[in-house]
Tab-separated table of C-alpha atoms in Angstrom:
chain	number	residue	atom	x	y	z
A	1109	MET	CA	121.533	55.256	61.203
A	1110	VAL	CA	123.128	55.097	64.854
A	1111	LYS	CA	123.463	51.328	64.624
A	1112	LYS	CA	125.287	51.635	61.403
A	1113	ILE	CA	127.759	54.317	62.873
A	1114	PHE	CA	128.520	51.949	65.744
A	1115	ALA	CA	128.877	48.795	63.569
A	1116	ASN	CA	131.368	50.782	61.401
A	1117	ILE	CA	133.478	51.988	64.517
A	1118	TYR	CA	133.445	48.352	65.731
A	1119	ILE	CA	134.816	47.092	62.577
A	1120	TYR	CA	137.441	49.634	62.129
A	1121	LEU	CA	138.345	49.093	65.991
A	1122	ILE	CA	138.872	45.381	65.494
A	1123	LEU	CA	140.907	45.997	62.287
A	1124	PHE	CA	143.000	48.645	64.079
A	1125	LEU	CA	143.977	46.181	66.956
A	1126	MET	CA	144.733	43.343	64.511
A	1127	TYR	CA	147.198	45.323	62.283
A	1128	LEU	CA	148.566	47.455	65.308
A	1129	PRO	CA	151.398	45.251	66.273
A	1130	ILE	CA	152.424	44.895	62.435
A	1131	LEU	CA	152.403	48.640	61.961
A	1132	LEU	CA	154.391	49.035	65.376
A	1133	LEU	CA	157.166	46.704	63.913
A	1134	ILE	CA	157.086	48.444	60.513
A	1135	VAL	CA	157.415	51.675	62.319
A	1136	PHE	CA	160.290	50.688	64.349
A	1137	SER	CA	162.022	49.004	61.454
A	1138	PHE	CA	163.179	52.469	60.553
A	1139	THR	CA	165.279	53.198	63.736
A	1140	ASP	CA	168.458	51.373	64.664
A	1141	SER	CA	167.465	50.353	68.256
A	1142	THR	CA	167.701	46.892	69.532
A	1143	ASN	CA	164.266	46.651	71.351
A	1144	VAL	CA	161.062	47.961	69.982
A	1145	GLY	CA	159.843	51.045	71.786
A	1146	VAL	CA	163.152	52.793	71.885
A	1147	TRP	CA	163.493	55.471	69.018
A	1148	LYS	CA	166.875	56.501	68.119
A	1149	GLY	CA	165.927	58.576	65.149
A	1150	PHE	CA	164.794	57.897	61.691
A	1151	SER	CA	167.221	55.392	59.599
A	1152	PHE	CA	167.482	52.776	56.861
A	1153	ASP	CA	170.425	51.002	58.484
A	1154	LEU	CA	168.342	47.851	59.396
A	1155	PHE	CA	167.722	47.105	55.700
A	1156	PRO	CA	171.196	46.624	54.437
A	1157	ARG	CA	172.116	44.962	57.545
A	1158	LEU	CA	169.502	42.531	56.904
A	1159	PHE	CA	170.955	41.357	53.627
A	1160	HIS	CA	174.393	40.979	55.459
A	1161	ASN	CA	173.092	38.694	58.157
A	1162	GLN	CA	173.976	35.376	56.995
A	1163	GLU	CA	171.794	33.649	59.650
A	1164	ILE	CA	168.775	35.344	58.720
A	1165	MET	CA	169.448	34.976	54.717
A	1166	VAL	CA	169.645	31.426	55.195
A	1167	ALA	CA	166.486	31.047	57.115
A	1168	LEU	CA	164.688	33.216	54.676
A	1169	GLY	CA	166.046	31.020	51.779
A	1170	ASN	CA	165.153	27.903	53.425
A	1171	THR	CA	161.665	29.210	54.210
A	1172	ILE	CA	161.091	30.533	50.696
A	1173	ILE	CA	162.371	27.179	49.016
A	1174	ILE	CA	160.270	25.003	51.330
A	1175	ALA	CA	156.992	27.133	50.793
A	1176	LEU	CA	157.364	27.345	46.881
A	1177	ILE	CA	157.834	23.404	46.377
A	1178	SER	CA	155.323	22.397	48.974
A	1179	SER	CA	152.885	25.044	47.424
A	1180	ILE	CA	153.384	23.601	43.852
A	1181	VAL	CA	153.223	20.022	44.924
A	1182	SER	CA	150.088	20.840	46.968
A	1183	VAL	CA	148.272	22.564	44.217
A	1184	LEU	CA	148.991	19.849	41.668
A	1185	LEU	CA	147.699	17.055	44.148
A	1186	GLY	CA	145.043	19.172	45.432
A	1187	THR	CA	143.558	20.279	41.974
A	1188	THR	CA	143.841	16.933	40.534
A	1189	GLY	CA	142.104	15.307	43.500
A	1190	ALA	CA	139.300	18.038	43.405
A	1191	ILE	CA	138.694	17.438	39.842
A	1192	GLY	CA	138.674	13.675	40.244
A	1193	VAL	CA	136.195	13.756	43.228
A	1194	PHE	CA	134.015	16.450	41.322
A	1195	TYR	CA	133.383	13.968	38.505
A	1196	SER	CA	133.383	10.841	40.764
A	1197	LYS	CA	130.263	9.095	42.018
A	1198	LYS	CA	128.333	10.674	45.024
A	1199	ARG	CA	129.157	7.813	47.489
A	1200	ASN	CA	133.025	8.132	46.786
A	1201	LYS	CA	132.630	11.976	46.844
A	1202	ARG	CA	131.044	11.986	50.372
A	1203	VAL	CA	133.654	9.848	51.531
A	1204	VAL	CA	136.692	11.629	50.291
A	1205	GLU	CA	135.127	15.069	51.337
A	1206	ALA	CA	134.491	13.834	55.049
A	1207	VAL	CA	138.263	12.519	55.161
A	1208	THR	CA	139.535	15.997	53.680
A	1209	GLN	CA	137.698	17.580	56.491
A	1210	ILE	CA	139.460	16.142	59.190
A	1211	PRO	CA	143.300	17.700	58.666
A	1212	VAL	CA	141.361	20.975	58.498
A	1213	VAL	CA	139.634	20.843	61.840
A	1214	ASN	CA	142.399	18.600	63.409
A	1215	ALA	CA	144.983	20.259	65.554
A	1216	GLU	CA	148.449	20.864	63.967
A	1217	ILE	CA	150.293	19.397	66.795
A	1218	VAL	CA	148.575	15.884	66.191
A	1219	MET	CA	149.648	15.887	62.629
A	1220	ALA	CA	153.173	16.709	63.451
A	1221	LEU	CA	153.270	13.938	65.987
A	1222	SER	CA	151.806	11.404	64.084
A	1223	LEU	CA	154.063	12.207	61.022
A	1224	THR	CA	157.032	12.043	63.571
A	1225	VAL	CA	156.251	8.533	64.843
A	1226	LEU	CA	155.612	7.375	61.225
A	1227	PHE	CA	158.953	8.653	60.261
A	1228	VAL	CA	160.799	7.149	63.344
A	1229	PHE	CA	159.114	3.829	62.821
A	1230	LEU	CA	160.103	3.606	59.127
A	1231	GLY	CA	163.658	4.760	59.835
A	1232	SER	CA	164.272	2.501	62.854
A	1233	MET	CA	162.497	-0.614	61.559
A	1234	ILE	CA	162.746	-0.491	57.775
A	1235	PHE	CA	165.519	1.779	56.498
A	1236	LYS	CA	167.710	1.483	59.663
A	1237	THR	CA	168.672	5.211	59.502
A	1238	SER	CA	167.225	8.421	60.484
A	1239	LEU	CA	164.761	9.794	57.628
A	1240	PHE	CA	164.424	13.200	59.125
A	1241	SER	CA	165.667	15.872	56.201
A	1242	PHE	CA	164.110	18.118	53.675
A	1243	HIS	CA	161.990	15.531	52.268
A	1244	THR	CA	160.303	14.619	55.642
A	1245	LEU	CA	159.740	18.358	56.183
A	1246	LEU	CA	158.219	18.720	52.776
A	1247	ILE	CA	156.017	15.779	53.157
A	1248	GLY	CA	154.701	17.516	56.434
A	1249	HIS	CA	153.883	20.794	54.603
A	1250	VAL	CA	152.282	19.263	51.710
A	1251	CYS	CA	149.892	17.442	54.303
A	1252	LEU	CA	149.398	20.638	56.011
A	1253	SER	CA	148.107	22.687	53.156
A	1254	LEU	CA	147.015	20.017	50.730
A	1255	PRO	CA	143.402	20.102	52.305
A	1256	PHE	CA	143.130	23.810	51.911
A	1257	VAL	CA	144.050	23.584	48.358
A	1258	TYR	CA	141.089	21.214	47.559
A	1259	LEU	CA	138.736	23.202	49.429
A	1260	SER	CA	139.730	26.123	47.323
A	1261	VAL	CA	139.472	24.503	44.294
A	1262	LYS	CA	136.051	22.612	45.089
A	1263	PRO	CA	133.813	25.799	44.852
A	1264	LYS	CA	135.034	26.872	41.554
A	1265	LEU	CA	134.362	23.422	40.205
A	1266	GLN	CA	130.619	23.548	41.679
A	1267	GLN	CA	130.162	26.955	39.934
A	1268	MET	CA	131.240	25.607	36.505
A	1269	ASP	CA	128.690	24.318	34.070
A	1270	PRO	CA	129.167	20.525	34.239
A	1271	ASN	CA	127.949	20.240	30.827
A	1272	LEU	CA	131.145	22.053	29.475
A	1273	TYR	CA	133.511	19.153	29.751
A	1274	GLU	CA	131.004	16.833	27.935
A	1275	ALA	CA	130.449	19.135	25.229
A	1276	ALA	CA	134.028	19.378	24.547
A	1277	MET	CA	134.583	15.751	24.323
A	1278	ASP	CA	131.382	15.534	21.814
A	1279	LEU	CA	133.332	18.173	19.708
A	1280	GLY	CA	136.236	16.111	19.465
A	1281	CYS	CA	138.465	16.862	22.325
A	1282	THR	CA	140.366	14.260	24.054
A	1283	PRO	CA	139.844	14.069	27.769
A	1284	ARG	CA	143.193	15.592	28.479
A	1285	ARG	CA	142.589	18.568	25.853
A	1286	ALA	CA	139.274	19.109	27.378
A	1287	LEU	CA	140.669	19.242	30.815
A	1288	VAL	CA	143.345	21.710	29.814
A	1289	LYS	CA	141.017	23.759	27.378
A	1290	VAL	CA	137.872	23.934	29.290
A	1291	VAL	CA	138.144	22.918	33.139
A	1292	ILE	CA	141.286	24.456	34.155
A	1293	PRO	CA	140.450	27.929	32.852
A	1294	GLN	CA	137.307	27.801	34.736
A	1295	ILE	CA	139.220	26.935	38.257
A	1296	ILE	CA	142.263	29.335	37.916
A	1297	PRO	CA	141.092	31.736	40.587
A	1298	GLY	CA	140.594	28.616	42.878
A	1299	ILE	CA	144.003	27.481	42.122
A	1300	ILE	CA	145.614	30.782	42.836
A	1301	SER	CA	143.702	31.062	46.027
A	1302	GLY	CA	145.058	27.618	47.138
A	1303	PHE	CA	148.677	28.308	46.094
A	1304	LEU	CA	148.568	31.555	48.058
A	1305	LEU	CA	146.924	30.050	51.034
A	1306	SER	CA	149.697	27.003	50.785
A	1307	MET	CA	152.415	29.567	50.771
A	1308	THR	CA	150.876	31.508	53.733
A	1309	LEU	CA	150.608	28.200	55.792
A	1310	SER	CA	154.187	27.079	54.873
A	1311	LEU	CA	155.852	30.411	55.653
A	1312	ASP	CA	154.396	30.897	59.117
A	1313	ASP	CA	154.460	27.035	60.135
A	1314	PHE	CA	156.488	26.381	63.208
A	1315	ILE	CA	155.182	23.071	64.762
A	1316	VAL	CA	155.446	20.698	61.708
A	1317	THR	CA	158.740	22.459	60.955
A	1318	ALA	CA	160.100	21.879	64.440
A	1319	PHE	CA	159.124	18.154	64.489
A	1320	LEU	CA	160.022	17.003	60.795
A	1321	ARG	CA	163.107	19.043	60.018
A	1322	GLY	CA	166.595	17.476	59.446
A	1323	PRO	CA	169.641	18.636	57.669
A	1324	GLY	CA	169.610	19.916	54.252
A	1325	LEU	CA	168.895	22.952	51.876
A	1326	LEU	CA	170.971	25.938	52.445
A	1327	SER	CA	171.696	24.851	56.130
A	1328	GLY	CA	174.261	22.014	54.990
A	1329	ASP	CA	174.646	19.263	57.639
A	1330	LYS	CA	172.745	21.228	60.132
A	1331	ALA	CA	169.186	21.013	60.941
A	1332	ILE	CA	166.996	23.204	58.323
A	1333	GLU	CA	166.389	26.591	60.046
A	1334	THR	CA	163.431	28.518	58.774
A	1335	LEU	CA	162.222	32.023	59.922
A	1336	SER	CA	159.916	30.622	62.527
A	1337	THR	CA	162.372	28.116	64.221
A	1338	LEU	CA	164.964	31.014	63.990
A	1339	VAL	CA	162.910	33.516	65.697
A	1340	GLN	CA	161.921	30.831	68.425
A	1341	ALA	CA	165.578	30.134	69.018
A	1342	LYS	CA	166.513	33.995	69.339
A	1343	ILE	CA	163.688	34.243	71.765
A	1344	LYS	CA	165.347	31.539	74.062
A	1345	LYS	CA	168.648	33.340	73.978
A	1346	GLY	CA	167.497	36.930	74.132
A	1347	PRO	CA	166.191	39.813	72.100
A	1348	ILE	CA	165.247	39.173	68.652
A	1349	PRO	CA	167.765	40.664	66.124
A	1350	PRO	CA	166.437	44.185	65.150
A	1351	GLU	CA	167.169	43.062	61.286
A	1352	LEU	CA	164.070	40.927	61.507
A	1353	ARG	CA	161.883	44.094	61.936
A	1354	ALA	CA	163.120	45.142	58.371
A	1355	LEU	CA	162.425	41.827	57.126
A	1356	THR	CA	158.735	42.097	58.587
A	1357	THR	CA	158.170	45.460	56.710
A	1358	ILE	CA	159.695	43.822	53.377
A	1359	LEU	CA	157.169	40.653	53.662
A	1360	PHE	CA	154.233	42.760	54.668
A	1361	LEU	CA	154.807	45.120	51.526
A	1362	ILE	CA	155.148	42.090	49.439
A	1363	VAL	CA	152.055	40.347	50.703
A	1364	LEU	CA	150.151	43.558	50.282
A	1365	THR	CA	151.180	43.897	46.733
A	1366	VAL	CA	150.014	40.322	45.742
A	1367	VAL	CA	146.877	40.760	47.666
A	1368	VAL	CA	146.202	43.818	45.422
A	1369	ILE	CA	146.983	42.103	42.430
A	1370	VAL	CA	144.978	38.945	43.064
A	1371	ALA	CA	141.891	41.270	43.967
A	1372	VAL	CA	142.363	43.075	40.662
A	1373	TYR	CA	142.862	39.722	38.766
A	1374	ARG	CA	139.503	38.379	40.326
A	1375	ASN	CA	137.576	41.455	39.379
A	1376	HIS	CA	138.579	41.421	36.145
A	1377	PHE	CA	138.006	37.709	35.482
A	1378	ALA	CA	134.678	38.214	37.101
A	1379	LYS	CA	133.681	41.083	34.623
A	1380	THR	CA	135.294	39.346	31.539
A	1381	PHE	CA	133.584	36.146	32.387
A	1382	GLY	CA	130.105	37.885	33.218
A	1383	THR	CA	130.495	39.606	30.119
A	1384	LYS	CA	131.099	36.580	27.811
A	1385	LYS	CA	128.226	34.956	29.774
A	1386	ASN	CA	125.961	37.578	28.930
A	1387	LEU	CA	126.850	37.818	25.214
A	1388	ARG	CA	125.931	33.891	24.930
A	1389	ARG	CA	122.695	34.504	26.536
A	1390	LEU	CA	121.900	37.136	24.184
A	1391	ARG	CA	123.137	34.927	21.282
A	1392	ASN	CA	120.791	32.353	22.211
A	1393	VAL	CA	117.655	34.888	22.727
A	1394	ARG	CA	118.475	35.798	18.973
């Protein structure tokens, strides 16, 4: 009993320390002060000012566009890759899975530097121009999040009955129809998890963005500015704009809502799938 109490206290203490900085920013997003720690009275002024700050809106727009496009590309490539590896020979599967583990455990700075050297080489030796743009940044974000999509989809494929695909083929489905009607519905939770993980990795990435960005998107002819690069630039010059505290509150509430929705969907999917599975077993017994 005592051990259980201390274990609970330890867990809640760790969670409190983890979320304390976020809670602090949320609290001070409701006061109009330049620095965190100075309370000037309760106010919502930072929220309308946030949407009138052109610099932050451009950085937010760039961040969301890059995150959405890179996540969609990563999900398409990661899902098809996971399905292909799952149905491939054991030897090929081992090689691909070993290669996939490298970007996960590798330092992000190594990936950013290697891609930078590659694009500099291609630009100077082959294309004779600078290649750094939205496309190089997109490639970097896809390379960063693609292995995590693969690792999210792979367990769902392993949990799936491997005979379902072959059964669908025997019943007259084409390979494409069997994939869409049988395999994809079984691995949707893994696909959603991979998409959300890709979004998270892209939204808060700084190293890859700082190395691979170029002109484009909402920044026009200037280097693409995202939230991470904007905050880093503001820290160098002085205090962070107080409007960013309001943006932090909005982003936290959005993320919290998405997490709750995904958790509810997973529970519903598990209950529905489990009920159908039990009904099948009862029919087989009968």
